[in-house]
Amino acid sequence: MDLTIRIDPTTAHSQRVYLAGRLDTSSYAELDRQLGPVLAASVPSLVLDLADLEYISSAGIRSIFRARKALAARGGKVVVVNPQPQIQKVFDLVKAVPMNEIFSSVAEADAYLDAMQRKVLAKGEDSDDD
């Protein structure tokens, strides 16, 4: 599944962006392109709703970090809501240990993230049988 991006109208306090599908090396550039005008606006916070995001690679994480950095430069925030368990696991790992201290290449990082997300999904399927 490709990445689907929906950007809701801006409110006085935030901009909500919904992501569905896969945020990876083939889709991160489109997210960056569509977030460009959002990040250039003076909205104080960006809400990324990840309820329907199934997969994120290191390229997708970099896109989110770039958005965080852009908003932080002017005192804004990026808030992530509704991450699927496998996406939350990736965020937990990245926050705990910087990726550039673990992996020697983007390909290696993506392979690890892919395997980890598959493992989390497989666990979820096993618990559904109970």
mmCIF file of C-alpha atoms in Angstrom:
data_model
loop_
_atom_site.group_PDB
_atom_site.id
_atom_site.type_symbol
_atom_site.label_atom_id
_atom_site.label_comp_id
_atom_site.label_asym_id
_atom_site.label_seq_id
_atom_site.Cartn_x
_atom_site.Cartn_y
_atom_site.Cartn_z
ATOM 1 C CA MET A 1 0.000 0.000 0.000
ATOM 2 C CA ASP A 2 1.276 3.460 -0.887
ATOM 3 C CA LEU A 3 1.167 6.454 1.420
ATOM 4 C CA THR A 4 -2.052 8.445 1.601
ATOM 5 C CA ILE A 5 -1.817 11.959 3.042
ATOM 6 C CA ARG A 6 -4.822 14.026 4.091
ATOM 7 C CA ILE A 7 -4.291 17.536 5.413
ATOM 8 C CA ASP A 8 -7.267 19.039 7.222
ATOM 9 C CA PRO A 9 -7.993 22.771 7.156
ATOM 10 C CA THR A 10 -5.870 24.733 9.606
ATOM 11 C CA THR A 11 -7.423 25.776 12.897
ATOM 12 C CA ALA A 12 -6.215 28.648 15.066
ATOM 13 C CA HIS A 13 -4.046 26.303 17.105
ATOM 14 C CA SER A 14 -3.057 23.360 14.939
ATOM 15 C CA GLN A 15 -2.834 21.596 11.627
ATOM 16 C CA ARG A 16 -3.902 17.939 11.486
ATOM 17 C CA VAL A 17 -2.323 15.584 8.959
ATOM 18 C CA TYR A 18 -3.511 11.994 8.529
ATOM 19 C CA LEU A 19 -1.120 9.387 7.187
ATOM 20 C CA ALA A 20 -2.198 5.967 5.941
ATOM 21 C CA GLY A 21 -0.232 3.132 4.375
ATOM 22 C CA ARG A 22 3.552 3.051 4.245
ATOM 23 C CA LEU A 23 5.919 5.918 5.010
ATOM 24 C CA ASP A 24 9.184 4.700 3.511
ATOM 25 C CA THR A 25 11.907 5.499 0.994
ATOM 26 C CA SER A 26 9.419 5.607 -1.865
ATOM 27 C CA SER A 27 6.927 7.924 -0.118
ATOM 28 C CA TYR A 28 8.770 10.213 2.303
ATOM 29 C CA ALA A 29 9.546 12.808 -0.406
ATOM 30 C CA GLU A 30 5.826 13.263 -1.096
ATOM 31 C CA LEU A 31 5.188 13.787 2.621
ATOM 32 C CA ASP A 32 8.009 16.344 2.752
ATOM 33 C CA ARG A 33 6.568 18.104 -0.302
ATOM 34 C CA GLN A 34 3.061 18.291 1.127
ATOM 35 C CA LEU A 35 4.283 19.351 4.571
ATOM 36 C CA GLY A 36 6.363 22.200 3.082
ATOM 37 C CA PRO A 37 3.535 24.773 3.021
ATOM 38 C CA VAL A 38 2.269 23.566 6.402
ATOM 39 C CA LEU A 39 5.685 24.031 7.986
ATOM 40 C CA ALA A 40 6.083 27.441 6.324
ATOM 41 C CA ALA A 41 2.790 28.650 7.827
ATOM 42 C CA SER A 42 2.615 30.081 11.324
ATOM 43 C CA VAL A 43 0.571 27.254 12.829
ATOM 44 C CA PRO A 44 1.861 26.528 16.362
ATOM 45 C CA SER A 45 1.377 22.761 16.280
ATOM 46 C CA LEU A 46 1.240 19.935 13.783
ATOM 47 C CA VAL A 47 -0.790 16.859 14.713
ATOM 48 C CA LEU A 48 0.233 13.729 12.824
ATOM 49 C CA ASP A 49 -2.540 11.143 13.055
ATOM 50 C CA LEU A 50 -1.010 7.740 12.374
ATOM 51 C CA ALA A 51 -4.045 5.531 13.042
ATOM 52 C CA ASP A 52 -3.837 4.078 9.533
ATOM 53 C CA LEU A 53 -0.061 4.129 9.085
ATOM 54 C CA GLU A 54 1.065 0.516 8.731
ATOM 55 C CA TYR A 55 4.810 0.910 8.297
ATOM 56 C CA ILE A 56 7.522 3.511 8.821
ATOM 57 C CA SER A 57 11.154 3.323 7.691
ATOM 58 C CA SER A 58 14.120 5.429 8.724
ATOM 59 C CA ALA A 59 13.339 7.780 5.811
ATOM 60 C CA GLY A 60 9.861 8.347 7.262
ATOM 61 C CA ILE A 61 11.300 8.972 10.709
ATOM 62 C CA ARG A 62 13.657 11.566 9.224
ATOM 63 C CA SER A 63 10.662 13.355 7.663
ATOM 64 C CA ILE A 64 8.960 13.555 11.049
ATOM 65 C CA PHE A 65 12.188 14.743 12.709
ATOM 66 C CA ARG A 66 12.562 17.448 10.043
ATOM 67 C CA ALA A 67 9.026 18.634 10.763
ATOM 68 C CA ARG A 68 9.762 18.665 14.506
ATOM 69 C CA LYS A 69 12.938 20.675 13.934
ATOM 70 C CA ALA A 70 11.169 23.205 11.674
ATOM 71 C CA LEU A 71 8.382 23.833 14.188
ATOM 72 C CA ALA A 72 10.716 23.823 17.195
ATOM 73 C CA ALA A 73 12.748 26.601 15.572
ATOM 74 C CA ARG A 74 9.761 28.885 16.032
ATOM 75 C CA GLY A 75 8.501 27.440 19.312
ATOM 76 C CA GLY A 76 5.993 25.019 17.776
ATOM 77 C CA LYS A 77 5.430 21.327 18.342
ATOM 78 C CA VAL A 78 4.746 18.184 16.371
ATOM 79 C CA VAL A 79 2.405 15.782 18.134
ATOM 80 C CA VAL A 80 1.961 12.184 17.012
ATOM 81 C CA VAL A 81 -1.373 10.520 17.775
ATOM 82 C CA ASN A 82 -2.877 7.060 17.300
ATOM 83 C CA PRO A 83 0.236 5.137 16.270
ATOM 84 C CA GLN A 84 -0.240 1.435 15.545
ATOM 85 C CA PRO A 85 1.734 -0.808 17.968
ATOM 86 C CA GLN A 86 4.496 -1.512 15.444
ATOM 87 C CA ILE A 87 4.891 2.213 14.719
ATOM 88 C CA GLN A 88 4.962 3.035 18.444
ATOM 89 C CA LYS A 89 7.691 0.427 18.905
ATOM 90 C CA VAL A 90 9.821 2.130 16.252
ATOM 91 C CA PHE A 91 9.367 5.524 17.949
ATOM 92 C CA ASP A 92 10.260 3.997 21.327
ATOM 93 C CA LEU A 93 13.446 2.473 19.921
ATOM 94 C CA VAL A 94 14.515 5.608 18.101
ATOM 95 C CA LYS A 95 13.944 7.805 21.131
ATOM 96 C CA ALA A 96 15.849 5.459 23.422
ATOM 97 C CA VAL A 97 18.940 5.074 21.236
ATOM 98 C CA PRO A 98 19.800 7.351 18.300
ATOM 99 C CA MET A 99 19.709 5.358 15.073
ATOM 100 C CA ASN A 100 23.060 6.681 13.881
ATOM 101 C CA GLU A 101 24.696 5.002 16.886
ATOM 102 C CA ILE A 102 23.234 1.599 16.050
ATOM 103 C CA PHE A 103 23.214 1.158 12.286
ATOM 104 C CA SER A 104 25.990 1.543 9.748
ATOM 105 C CA SER A 105 23.644 2.319 6.838
ATOM 106 C CA VAL A 106 20.087 3.332 6.008
ATOM 107 C CA ALA A 107 19.540 -0.065 4.384
ATOM 108 C CA GLU A 108 20.604 -1.822 7.578
ATOM 109 C CA ALA A 109 18.315 0.384 9.675
ATOM 110 C CA ASP A 110 15.382 -0.238 7.335
ATOM 111 C CA ALA A 111 15.975 -3.996 7.401
ATOM 112 C CA TYR A 112 15.969 -3.969 11.197
ATOM 113 C CA LEU A 113 12.835 -1.799 11.392
ATOM 114 C CA ASP A 114 11.072 -4.034 8.869
ATOM 115 C CA ALA A 115 11.906 -7.196 10.833
ATOM 116 C CA MET A 116 10.904 -5.612 14.145
ATOM 117 C CA GLN A 117 7.543 -4.421 12.793
ATOM 118 C CA ARG A 118 6.803 -7.845 11.295
ATOM 119 C CA LYS A 119 7.545 -9.431 14.678
ATOM 120 C CA VAL A 120 5.150 -7.070 16.475
ATOM 121 C CA LEU A 121 2.446 -7.748 13.879
ATOM 122 C CA ALA A 122 2.966 -11.514 14.195
ATOM 123 C CA LYS A 123 2.574 -11.277 17.987
ATOM 124 C CA GLY A 124 -0.689 -9.396 17.523
ATOM 125 C CA GLU A 125 -1.998 -12.101 15.206
ATOM 126 C CA ASP A 126 -1.041 -14.804 17.729
ATOM 127 C CA SER A 127 -2.949 -13.045 20.514
ATOM 128 C CA ASP A 128 -6.039 -12.746 18.295
ATOM 129 C CA ASP A 129 -6.262 -16.547 18.287
ATOM 130 C CA ASP A 130 -6.585 -16.710 22.081
#
